[in-house]
Amino acid sequence: MSENIINKMSYGSRDVNLLDYQQSCDDFNWQTDPQQILNIAYQAVDRHLNTAIENKVALRWLSKNEQIIDFSYRDLAEQSSRFASVLEQFSFEQGVRVFSLVGRHPLLYISTLGTLKFGGVFTPLFSAFGPEPIRSRMEIGEANILITTKSLYRKKIAAWWHELPHLKVILFIDNLEKSSNADSPYSELDKGCYWLAELLTNANSRYPCAKTHGNDMALLHFTSGTTGKPKGVIHVHQAVVAHESSARYALNLKQEDIYWCTADPGWVTGTSYGIIAPLCLGVTMIVDEAEFDIERWYNILQQQKITVWYTAPTAIRMLMKAGDDIRQNFDLSALTFIASVGEPLNPEAVRWSEKVLGLPFHDNWWQTETGAIMIANFASQPIKPGSMGLPLPGITAAIVKRNEQGHVEAIETNMEIGELALKQGWPSMFRGYLHREEKYQKCFQDGWYLTGDLAKCDSQGYYWFVGRADDLIKSSGHLIGPFEVESALMEHEAVAEVGVIGIPDKIAGEVVKAYVALNPNIECSDDNLAVLKKELKGFARKKLGAAVAPKEIIFRQNLPKTRSGKIMRRLLKARELNLSEGDISTLESDEK
Ligand code: AMP
């Protein structure tokens, strides 16, 4: 075995019962029928009623202020039924679009499951978004209901929500324990706004799961585009089949596990692996309301005796940066499997975790569009640090190129770079970009789904991430569309043109950098430019939220443009990173 491989025998797997990769692939069959009645909430929760795990803790919530609340599978079934009953009381119908703008709060989990139980469509948004990304997504997604907190509502929603024609109801998650005779009665809230806990208290705790079919829409996740508005990615109830099987294969998850997924609920991982997959498998999942904190995280791993941990490279790099000594204060012996997703995981991070945490991270790969993990360092296989791993059972992956006839073909050559593609047809494959059929169709050719990622594959079938084929930026796990950032900056009166790119960052992977050309009437003294830079950063933060706004702004007299007037982000990036400028035959005007 080469030195670049972590052979499981060398660290002595703590799990004697690992599934065999080849056997799992050979035996695999999706066995799904899109016409069959299937409901994600039933698979995740109601199916466990009247079984041995009905009263087992399904969700343990750790609040920011050290409160712990446990919800059994029965509790989740009853609470989600109450939520479905509330939707019925409002006279909404199946297909209702429910959006959330909240952190990791119990009512998020209850309303996700309740929406699916009712036959509605759930969309989580990042609560760190500013008003503009929230509004554009709710407009595109034709939101009927928003679940949020009163303070987020005041800061980001109150000013415009009445302008959205489909949006009828806002539900506040504050006051978890609220009963009908507590403080802050309805009259204190704006018209159309309600305390969710109060409605739940008065609702029926029995609601049979809607008889949805496998191909009925269940989830609408938003992802960023390079040239246009964000895209609503449609997923159907059948996706649950892939959520469940991929968690078993890629996360090695089993019913006896205590599982912690640290993903933000606004990201697809927060739904597929932060709610659906673990509940389907009957595990106990730990949900921490607080944001990343080194001591707190090690404490949770120790105190909650986490066995399976699913996190992201930015967090892992922050743990590495904190040094190895702090880890010695904690007992992490319960851990059996740790995995990472969302951005490239540096090989050093895998080696660090093996040395310092006692287990190597298993990187895996997927996208909002794929709905579930597609490629993973499989539990029973050797890990190759720096590689995303092997295609999961049921998934056919390839590196593809276009041939002379324009057809997409798999390349056989070992380690040649091309686009990563997946054979069409797995159950959690997205079924459309909402109202953008043409854009959706462009993602597929000759039976392949084209991922937009560049990668290579080695002789043992392991996939290695190379980069995005487009201009999308991955910063701390957030996929950011440059167009959205450019549009926000363009609204400032001083700005004439903007080009936005991602530049490498040691912790966040990439950070957003904006190149701005100012209007001719702007005074370009050093003092004025310094003030303007600060102002533009604040302007963008207010509109977009801190996670999306540029960290760096550079002024230029002109930006490089094609003859058709498009700013060449690729060229900005090549120049920023001292890379080859490639084909610049379409360059019309240049930066100065
Ligand atoms: P999202 O749809 O926001 O989950 O972003 C999906 C994109 O994140 C992929 O197309 C990749 O560019 C990137 N990504 C996800 N997982 C990995 C990984 N393990 N290694 C490298 N990039 C990843």
CSV table of N, CA, C and O in Angstrom, one decimal, residues 140-241:
chain,number,residue,atom,x,y,z
A,140,ILE,N,-38.8,33.9,-6.3
A,140,ILE,CA,-38.7,32.8,-7.2
A,140,ILE,C,-39.5,31.6,-6.8
A,140,ILE,O,-40.2,30.9,-7.5
A,141,GLY,N,-39.4,31.3,-5.5
A,141,GLY,CA,-40.0,30.1,-4.9
A,141,GLY,C,-41.4,30.2,-4.6
A,141,GLY,O,-42.1,29.3,-4.1
A,142,GLU,N,-42.0,31.4,-4.8
A,142,GLU,CA,-43.4,31.7,-4.6
A,142,GLU,C,-43.8,31.2,-3.2
A,142,GLU,O,-44.7,30.4,-3.0
A,143,ALA,N,-43.1,31.7,-2.2
A,143,ALA,CA,-43.3,31.3,-0.8
A,143,ALA,C,-44.7,31.7,-0.3
A,143,ALA,O,-45.2,32.8,-0.6
A,144,ASN,N,-45.4,30.7,0.4
A,144,ASN,CA,-46.7,31.0,1.0
A,144,ASN,C,-46.5,31.3,2.5
A,144,ASN,O,-47.3,32.1,3.0
A,145,ILE,N,-45.5,30.7,3.1
A,145,ILE,CA,-45.3,30.8,4.6
A,145,ILE,C,-43.8,31.0,4.8
A,145,ILE,O,-43.0,30.4,4.2
A,146,LEU,N,-43.5,31.9,5.8
A,146,LEU,CA,-42.1,32.0,6.2
A,146,LEU,C,-42.1,31.7,7.7
A,146,LEU,O,-42.9,32.3,8.5
A,147,ILE,N,-41.1,30.9,8.1
A,147,ILE,CA,-40.9,30.6,9.5
A,147,ILE,C,-39.6,31.3,9.9
A,147,ILE,O,-38.6,31.1,9.3
A,148,THR,N,-39.7,32.2,10.9
A,148,THR,CA,-38.5,32.9,11.3
A,148,THR,C,-38.6,33.4,12.7
A,148,THR,O,-39.5,32.9,13.5
A,149,THR,N,-37.7,34.3,13.1
A,149,THR,CA,-37.8,34.8,14.5
A,149,THR,C,-38.3,36.3,14.3
A,149,THR,O,-38.2,36.9,13.3
A,150,LYS,N,-38.7,36.8,15.5
A,150,LYS,CA,-39.3,38.1,15.4
A,150,LYS,C,-38.2,39.1,15.1
A,150,LYS,O,-38.4,40.1,14.3
A,151,SER,N,-37.0,38.9,15.6
A,151,SER,CA,-36.0,39.9,15.3
A,151,SER,C,-35.5,39.8,13.9
A,151,SER,O,-35.3,40.9,13.2
A,152,LEU,N,-35.4,38.6,13.3
A,152,LEU,CA,-35.0,38.6,11.9
A,152,LEU,C,-36.1,39.2,11.0
A,152,LEU,O,-35.8,39.9,10.0
A,153,TYR,N,-37.3,39.0,11.4
A,153,TYR,CA,-38.4,39.6,10.7
A,153,TYR,C,-38.3,41.1,10.7
A,153,TYR,O,-38.4,41.7,9.6
A,154,ARG,N,-38.1,41.6,11.8
A,154,ARG,CA,-38.0,43.1,11.9
A,154,ARG,C,-36.9,43.7,11.1
A,154,ARG,O,-37.0,44.6,10.4
A,155,LYS,N,-35.7,43.0,11.2
A,155,LYS,CA,-34.5,43.5,10.5
A,155,LYS,C,-34.6,43.2,9.0
A,155,LYS,O,-34.1,44.1,8.2
A,156,LYS,N,-35.1,42.1,8.5
A,156,LYS,CA,-34.9,41.7,7.1
A,156,LYS,C,-36.2,41.5,6.3
A,156,LYS,O,-36.1,41.4,5.1
A,157,ILE,N,-37.3,41.4,6.9
A,157,ILE,CA,-38.5,41.0,6.2
A,157,ILE,C,-39.6,42.0,6.2
A,157,ILE,O,-40.3,42.2,5.2
A,158,ALA,N,-39.8,42.7,7.4
A,158,ALA,CA,-41.0,43.5,7.6
A,158,ALA,C,-41.3,44.5,6.5
A,158,ALA,O,-42.4,44.7,6.1
A,159,ALA,N,-40.2,45.1,6.0
A,159,ALA,CA,-40.3,46.2,5.1
A,159,ALA,C,-41.0,45.8,3.7
A,159,ALA,O,-41.5,46.6,3.0
A,160,TRP,N,-40.8,44.5,3.3
A,160,TRP,CA,-41.2,44.2,2.0
A,160,TRP,C,-42.2,43.0,1.8
A,160,TRP,O,-42.6,42.8,0.7
A,161,TRP,N,-42.4,42.3,2.9
A,161,TRP,CA,-43.1,41.0,2.6
A,161,TRP,C,-44.5,41.1,2.0
A,161,TRP,O,-44.9,40.2,1.3
A,162,HIS,N,-45.2,42.2,2.3
A,162,HIS,CA,-46.5,42.4,1.7
A,162,HIS,C,-46.5,42.6,0.2
A,162,HIS,O,-47.5,42.4,-0.4
A,163,GLU,N,-45.3,42.9,-0.3
A,163,GLU,CA,-45.2,43.0,-1.8
A,163,GLU,C,-45.1,41.6,-2.5
A,163,GLU,O,-45.2,41.6,-3.7
A,164,LEU,N,-44.9,40.6,-1.7
A,164,LEU,CA,-44.9,39.2,-2.4
A,164,LEU,C,-46.3,38.7,-2.5
A,164,LEU,O,-46.9,38.4,-1.4
A,165,PRO,N,-46.8,38.4,-3.7
A,165,PRO,CA,-48.2,38.1,-3.8
A,165,PRO,C,-48.6,36.8,-3.2
A,165,PRO,O,-49.7,36.6,-2.7
A,166,HIS,N,-47.7,35.8,-3.1
A,166,HIS,CA,-48.0,34.5,-2.6
A,166,HIS,C,-47.9,34.4,-1.1
A,166,HIS,O,-48.4,33.5,-0.5
A,167,LEU,N,-47.1,35.3,-0.5
A,167,LEU,CA,-46.8,35.1,0.9
A,167,LEU,C,-47.9,35.6,1.8
A,167,LEU,O,-48.3,36.8,1.8
A,168,LYS,N,-48.5,34.7,2.6
A,168,LYS,CA,-49.7,35.0,3.4
A,168,LYS,C,-49.4,35.0,4.9
A,168,LYS,O,-50.1,35.7,5.6
A,169,VAL,N,-48.5,34.2,5.3
A,169,VAL,CA,-48.4,33.9,6.8
A,169,VAL,C,-46.9,33.9,7.2
A,169,VAL,O,-46.1,33.4,6.5
A,170,ILE,N,-46.6,34.6,8.3
A,170,ILE,CA,-45.3,34.5,8.9
A,170,ILE,C,-45.4,33.9,10.3
A,170,ILE,O,-46.3,34.3,11.1
A,171,LEU,N,-44.6,32.9,10.6
A,171,LEU,CA,-44.7,32.2,11.9
A,171,LEU,C,-43.4,32.4,12.6
A,171,LEU,O,-42.3,32.1,12.1
A,172,PHE,N,-43.5,32.9,13.9
A,172,PHE,CA,-42.4,33.2,14.7
A,172,PHE,C,-42.1,32.0,15.6
A,172,PHE,O,-42.9,31.4,16.2
A,173,ILE,N,-40.8,31.6,15.6
A,173,ILE,CA,-40.4,30.4,16.4
A,173,ILE,C,-40.0,30.8,17.8
A,173,ILE,O,-39.8,29.9,18.7
A,174,ASP,N,-39.9,32.1,18.1
A,174,ASP,CA,-39.5,32.5,19.5
A,174,ASP,C,-40.5,31.9,20.5
A,174,ASP,O,-41.7,31.6,20.1
A,175,ASN,N,-40.2,31.8,21.7
A,175,ASN,CA,-41.1,31.3,22.8
A,175,ASN,C,-41.5,29.9,22.5
A,175,ASN,O,-42.7,29.6,22.3
A,176,LEU,N,-40.5,29.0,22.6
A,176,LEU,CA,-40.8,27.6,22.4
A,176,LEU,C,-42.0,27.1,23.2
A,176,LEU,O,-42.8,26.3,22.8
A,177,GLU,N,-42.1,27.5,24.5
A,177,GLU,CA,-43.0,27.0,25.4
A,177,GLU,C,-44.3,27.7,25.4
A,177,GLU,O,-45.2,27.5,26.3
A,178,LYS,N,-44.5,28.6,24.4
A,178,LYS,CA,-45.7,29.5,24.5
A,178,LYS,C,-47.0,28.7,24.5
A,178,LYS,O,-47.3,27.8,23.8
A,179,SER,N,-47.9,29.1,25.5
A,179,SER,CA,-49.2,28.6,25.4
A,179,SER,C,-50.2,29.7,25.1
A,179,SER,O,-49.9,30.9,25.1
A,180,SER,N,-51.5,29.3,25.0
A,180,SER,CA,-52.4,30.3,24.4
A,180,SER,C,-52.7,31.5,25.4
A,180,SER,O,-53.1,32.6,25.0
A,181,ASN,N,-52.4,31.3,26.7
A,181,ASN,CA,-52.7,32.4,27.6
A,181,ASN,C,-51.4,33.1,28.1
A,181,ASN,O,-51.5,33.9,29.1
A,182,ALA,N,-50.3,32.8,27.4
A,182,ALA,CA,-49.1,33.5,27.8
A,182,ALA,C,-49.1,35.0,27.4
A,182,ALA,O,-50.0,35.4,26.7
A,183,ASP,N,-47.9,35.6,27.6
A,183,ASP,CA,-47.8,37.0,27.2
A,183,ASP,C,-47.9,37.2,25.6
A,183,ASP,O,-47.9,36.2,24.9
A,184,SER,N,-47.7,38.4,25.2
A,184,SER,CA,-47.6,38.7,23.8
A,184,SER,C,-48.7,38.1,22.9
A,184,SER,O,-48.5,37.2,22.1
A,185,PRO,N,-49.9,38.5,23.2
A,185,PRO,CA,-51.0,37.9,22.4
A,185,PRO,C,-51.0,38.3,20.9
A,185,PRO,O,-50.2,39.2,20.5
A,186,TYR,N,-51.8,37.7,20.1
A,186,TYR,CA,-51.8,38.0,18.7
A,186,TYR,C,-51.8,39.5,18.3
A,186,TYR,O,-51.2,39.9,17.4
A,187,SER,N,-52.6,40.2,19.1
A,187,SER,CA,-52.8,41.6,18.8
A,187,SER,C,-51.5,42.4,18.7
A,187,SER,O,-51.4,43.4,18.1
A,188,GLU,N,-50.4,41.9,19.4
A,188,GLU,CA,-49.1,42.6,19.4
A,188,GLU,C,-48.4,42.4,18.1
A,188,GLU,O,-47.5,43.1,17.8
A,189,LEU,N,-48.8,41.4,17.3
A,189,LEU,CA,-48.0,41.1,16.1
A,189,LEU,C,-48.7,41.8,14.9
A,189,LEU,O,-49.9,42.0,14.9
A,190,ASP,N,-47.9,42.0,13.8
A,190,ASP,CA,-48.4,42.5,12.6
A,190,ASP,C,-49.4,41.5,12.0
A,190,ASP,O,-49.4,40.3,12.3
A,191,LYS,N,-50.3,42.0,11.2
A,191,LYS,CA,-51.3,41.2,10.5
A,191,LYS,C,-50.6,40.1,9.7
A,191,LYS,O,-49.6,40.4,9.0
A,192,GLY,N,-51.1,38.9,9.9
A,192,GLY,CA,-50.5,37.8,9.1
A,192,GLY,C,-49.4,37.1,9.9
A,192,GLY,O,-48.8,36.1,9.4
A,193,CYS,N,-49.0,37.6,11.0
A,193,CYS,CA,-47.9,37.0,11.8
A,193,CYS,C,-48.4,36.3,13.0
A,193,CYS,O,-49.4,36.8,13.7
A,194,TYR,N,-47.8,35.2,13.4
A,194,TYR,CA,-48.3,34.4,14.5
A,194,TYR,C,-47.1,33.8,15.3
A,194,TYR,O,-46.1,33.5,14.7
A,195,TRP,N,-47.4,33.4,16.5
A,195,TRP,CA,-46.4,32.6,17.3
A,195,TRP,C,-46.7,31.2,17.0
A,195,TRP,O,-47.8,30.7,17.2
A,196,LEU,N,-45.6,30.5,16.4
A,196,LEU,CA,-45.8,29.1,16.0
A,196,LEU,C,-46.1,28.2,17.2
A,196,LEU,O,-47.0,27.4,17.1
A,197,ALA,N,-45.4,28.4,18.3
A,197,ALA,CA,-45.6,27.5,19.4
A,197,ALA,C,-47.1,27.5,19.9
A,197,ALA,O,-47.7,26.5,20.3
A,198,GLU,N,-47.6,28.7,19.9
A,198,GLU,CA,-49.0,28.9,20.3
A,198,GLU,C,-50.0,28.1,19.4
A,198,GLU,O,-50.9,27.4,19.9
A,199,LEU,N,-49.7,28.2,18.1
A,199,LEU,CA,-50.6,27.5,17.1
A,199,LEU,C,-50.5,26.0,17.3
A,199,LEU,O,-51.4,25.3,17.3
A,200,LEU,N,-49.2,25.6,17.6
A,200,LEU,CA,-49.0,24.1,17.7
A,200,LEU,C,-49.7,23.6,19.0
A,200,LEU,O,-50.3,22.5,19.0
A,201,THR,N,-49.6,24.4,20.0
A,201,THR,CA,-50.3,23.9,21.3
A,201,THR,C,-51.7,23.6,21.1
A,201,THR,O,-52.3,22.7,21.6
A,202,ASN,N,-52.4,24.4,20.2
A,202,ASN,CA,-53.8,24.3,20.0
A,202,ASN,C,-54.2,23.3,18.9
A,202,ASN,O,-55.3,23.2,18.6
A,203,ALA,N,-53.2,22.7,18.2
A,203,ALA,CA,-53.5,22.0,17.0
A,203,ALA,C,-53.6,20.5,17.4
A,203,ALA,O,-53.1,20.0,18.4
A,204,ASN,N,-54.1,19.7,16.4
A,204,ASN,CA,-54.3,18.3,16.6
A,204,ASN,C,-53.0,17.5,16.5
A,204,ASN,O,-52.2,17.8,15.5
A,205,SER,N,-52.7,16.6,17.4
A,205,SER,CA,-51.4,15.9,17.4
A,205,SER,C,-51.5,14.7,16.5
A,205,SER,O,-50.5,13.9,16.5
A,206,ARG,N,-52.6,14.4,15.8
A,206,ARG,CA,-52.7,13.3,14.9
A,206,ARG,C,-53.0,13.8,13.5
A,206,ARG,O,-54.0,14.5,13.3
A,207,TYR,N,-52.1,13.5,12.6
A,207,TYR,CA,-52.3,13.9,11.2
A,207,TYR,C,-51.7,12.8,10.3
A,207,TYR,O,-50.5,12.6,10.4
A,208,PRO,N,-52.5,12.1,9.6
A,208,PRO,CA,-51.9,11.1,8.8
A,208,PRO,C,-51.1,11.6,7.6
A,208,PRO,O,-51.5,12.7,7.1
A,209,CYS,N,-49.9,11.0,7.4
A,209,CYS,CA,-49.1,11.5,6.3
A,209,CYS,C,-49.8,11.6,5.0
A,209,CYS,O,-50.5,10.7,4.6
A,210,ALA,N,-49.6,12.7,4.3
A,210,ALA,CA,-50.3,12.8,2.9
A,210,ALA,C,-49.8,11.7,2.0
A,210,ALA,O,-48.6,11.3,2.1
A,211,LYS,N,-50.7,11.2,1.2
A,211,LYS,CA,-50.3,10.1,0.3
A,211,LYS,C,-49.6,10.6,-0.9
A,211,LYS,O,-50.1,10.6,-2.1
A,212,THR,N,-48.5,11.2,-0.7
A,212,THR,CA,-47.7,11.7,-1.8
A,212,THR,C,-47.1,10.6,-2.6
A,212,THR,O,-46.8,9.5,-2.1
A,213,HIS,N,-46.7,10.9,-3.9
A,213,HIS,CA,-46.1,9.9,-4.7
A,213,HIS,C,-44.6,10.2,-4.7
A,213,HIS,O,-44.1,11.3,-4.4
A,214,GLY,N,-43.8,9.1,-5.1
A,214,GLY,CA,-42.4,9.3,-5.2
A,214,GLY,C,-41.9,10.5,-6.0
A,214,GLY,O,-40.9,11.1,-5.6
A,215,ASN,N,-42.6,10.8,-7.0
A,215,ASN,CA,-42.1,12.0,-7.9
A,215,ASN,C,-42.9,13.3,-7.6
A,215,ASN,O,-42.8,14.2,-8.3
A,216,ASP,N,-43.5,13.4,-6.4
A,216,ASP,CA,-44.1,14.7,-6.0
A,216,ASP,C,-43.0,15.5,-5.4
A,216,ASP,O,-42.2,15.0,-4.6
A,217,MET,N,-43.1,16.8,-5.6
A,217,MET,CA,-42.1,17.8,-5.1
A,217,MET,C,-42.2,17.8,-3.6
A,217,MET,O,-43.3,17.9,-3.0
A,218,ALA,N,-41.0,17.8,-3.0
A,218,ALA,CA,-41.0,17.8,-1.5
A,218,ALA,C,-40.1,18.9,-1.0
A,218,ALA,O,-40.4,19.6,0.1
A,219,LEU,N,-39.0,19.2,-1.6
A,219,LEU,CA,-38.0,20.1,-1.1
A,219,LEU,C,-37.6,21.0,-2.3
A,219,LEU,O,-37.4,20.6,-3.4
A,220,LEU,N,-37.4,22.3,-2.0
A,220,LEU,CA,-36.9,23.2,-3.0
A,220,LEU,C,-35.7,23.9,-2.3
A,220,LEU,O,-35.8,24.7,-1.3
A,221,HIS,N,-34.5,23.6,-2.8
A,221,HIS,CA,-33.3,24.2,-2.2
A,221,HIS,C,-32.8,25.2,-3.2
A,221,HIS,O,-32.8,24.9,-4.4
A,222,PHE,N,-32.2,26.3,-2.7
A,222,PHE,CA,-31.7,27.3,-3.7
A,222,PHE,C,-30.2,27.1,-3.8
A,222,PHE,O,-29.5,26.8,-2.8
A,223,THR,N,-29.7,27.3,-5.0
A,223,THR,CA,-28.3,27.3,-5.3
A,223,THR,C,-28.0,28.5,-6.1
A,223,THR,O,-28.9,29.1,-6.8
A,224,SER,N,-26.7,28.9,-6.1
A,224,SER,CA,-26.4,30.1,-6.8
A,224,SER,C,-26.0,29.9,-8.3
A,224,SER,O,-25.6,28.8,-8.6
A,225,GLY,N,-26.3,30.9,-9.1
A,225,GLY,CA,-25.9,30.7,-10.5
A,225,GLY,C,-24.8,31.7,-10.8
A,225,GLY,O,-24.5,32.6,-10.0
A,226,THR,N,-24.1,31.5,-11.9
A,226,THR,CA,-22.9,32.4,-12.2
A,226,THR,C,-23.4,33.6,-13.0
A,226,THR,O,-22.8,34.7,-12.9
A,227,THR,N,-24.5,33.5,-13.7
A,227,THR,CA,-24.9,34.6,-14.6
A,227,THR,C,-26.3,35.1,-14.3
A,227,THR,O,-26.6,36.2,-14.8
A,228,GLY,N,-27.0,34.5,-13.5
A,228,GLY,CA,-28.4,34.9,-13.3
A,228,GLY,C,-28.8,34.8,-11.9
A,228,GLY,O,-28.0,34.7,-11.0
A,229,LYS,N,-30.1,34.9,-11.7
A,229,LYS,CA,-30.7,34.8,-10.3
A,229,LYS,C,-30.4,33.4,-9.7
A,229,LYS,O,-30.1,32.5,-10.5
A,230,PRO,N,-30.6,33.3,-8.4
A,230,PRO,CA,-30.4,31.9,-7.8
A,230,PRO,C,-31.4,31.0,-8.4
A,230,PRO,O,-32.5,31.4,-8.9
A,231,LYS,N,-31.1,29.7,-8.4
A,231,LYS,CA,-31.9,28.7,-9.0
A,231,LYS,C,-32.6,27.8,-7.9
A,231,LYS,O,-31.9,27.4,-7.0
A,232,GLY,N,-33.9,27.6,-8.1
A,232,GLY,CA,-34.6,26.7,-7.1
A,232,GLY,C,-34.5,25.3,-7.6
A,232,GLY,O,-35.0,24.9,-8.7
A,233,VAL,N,-33.8,24.5,-6.8
A,233,VAL,CA,-33.5,23.1,-7.2
A,233,VAL,C,-34.6,22.2,-6.6
A,233,VAL,O,-34.8,22.1,-5.4
A,234,ILE,N,-35.3,21.5,-7.5
A,234,ILE,CA,-36.5,20.7,-7.1
A,234,ILE,C,-36.1,19.3,-6.7
A,234,ILE,O,-35.5,18.6,-7.5
A,235,HIS,N,-36.5,18.9,-5.5
A,235,HIS,CA,-36.3,17.5,-5.1
A,235,HIS,C,-37.7,16.8,-4.8
A,235,HIS,O,-38.6,17.5,-4.3
A,236,VAL,N,-37.8,15.5,-5.0
A,236,VAL,CA,-39.1,14.9,-4.8
A,236,VAL,C,-39.0,13.9,-3.6
A,236,VAL,O,-37.9,13.6,-3.1
A,237,HIS,N,-40.1,13.4,-3.2
A,237,HIS,CA,-40.1,12.5,-2.0
A,237,HIS,C,-39.3,11.2,-2.2
A,237,HIS,O,-38.7,10.7,-1.2
A,238,GLN,N,-39.1,10.8,-3.5
A,238,GLN,CA,-38.3,9.6,-3.7
A,238,GLN,C,-36.8,9.8,-3.3
A,238,GLN,O,-36.1,8.8,-3.1
A,239,ALA,N,-36.4,11.1,-3.1
A,239,ALA,CA,-35.0,11.3,-2.7
A,239,ALA,C,-34.7,10.6,-1.4
A,239,ALA,O,-33.5,10.3,-1.2
A,240,VAL,N,-35.7,10.4,-0.6
A,240,VAL,CA,-35.5,9.8,0.7
A,240,VAL,C,-34.8,8.4,0.6
A,240,VAL,O,-34.0,8.0,1.5
A,241,VAL,N,-35.0,7.7,-0.5
A,241,VAL,CA,-34.3,6.4,-0.7
A,241,VAL,C,-32.8,6.6,-0.8
A,241,VAL,O,-32.1,5.8,-0.2
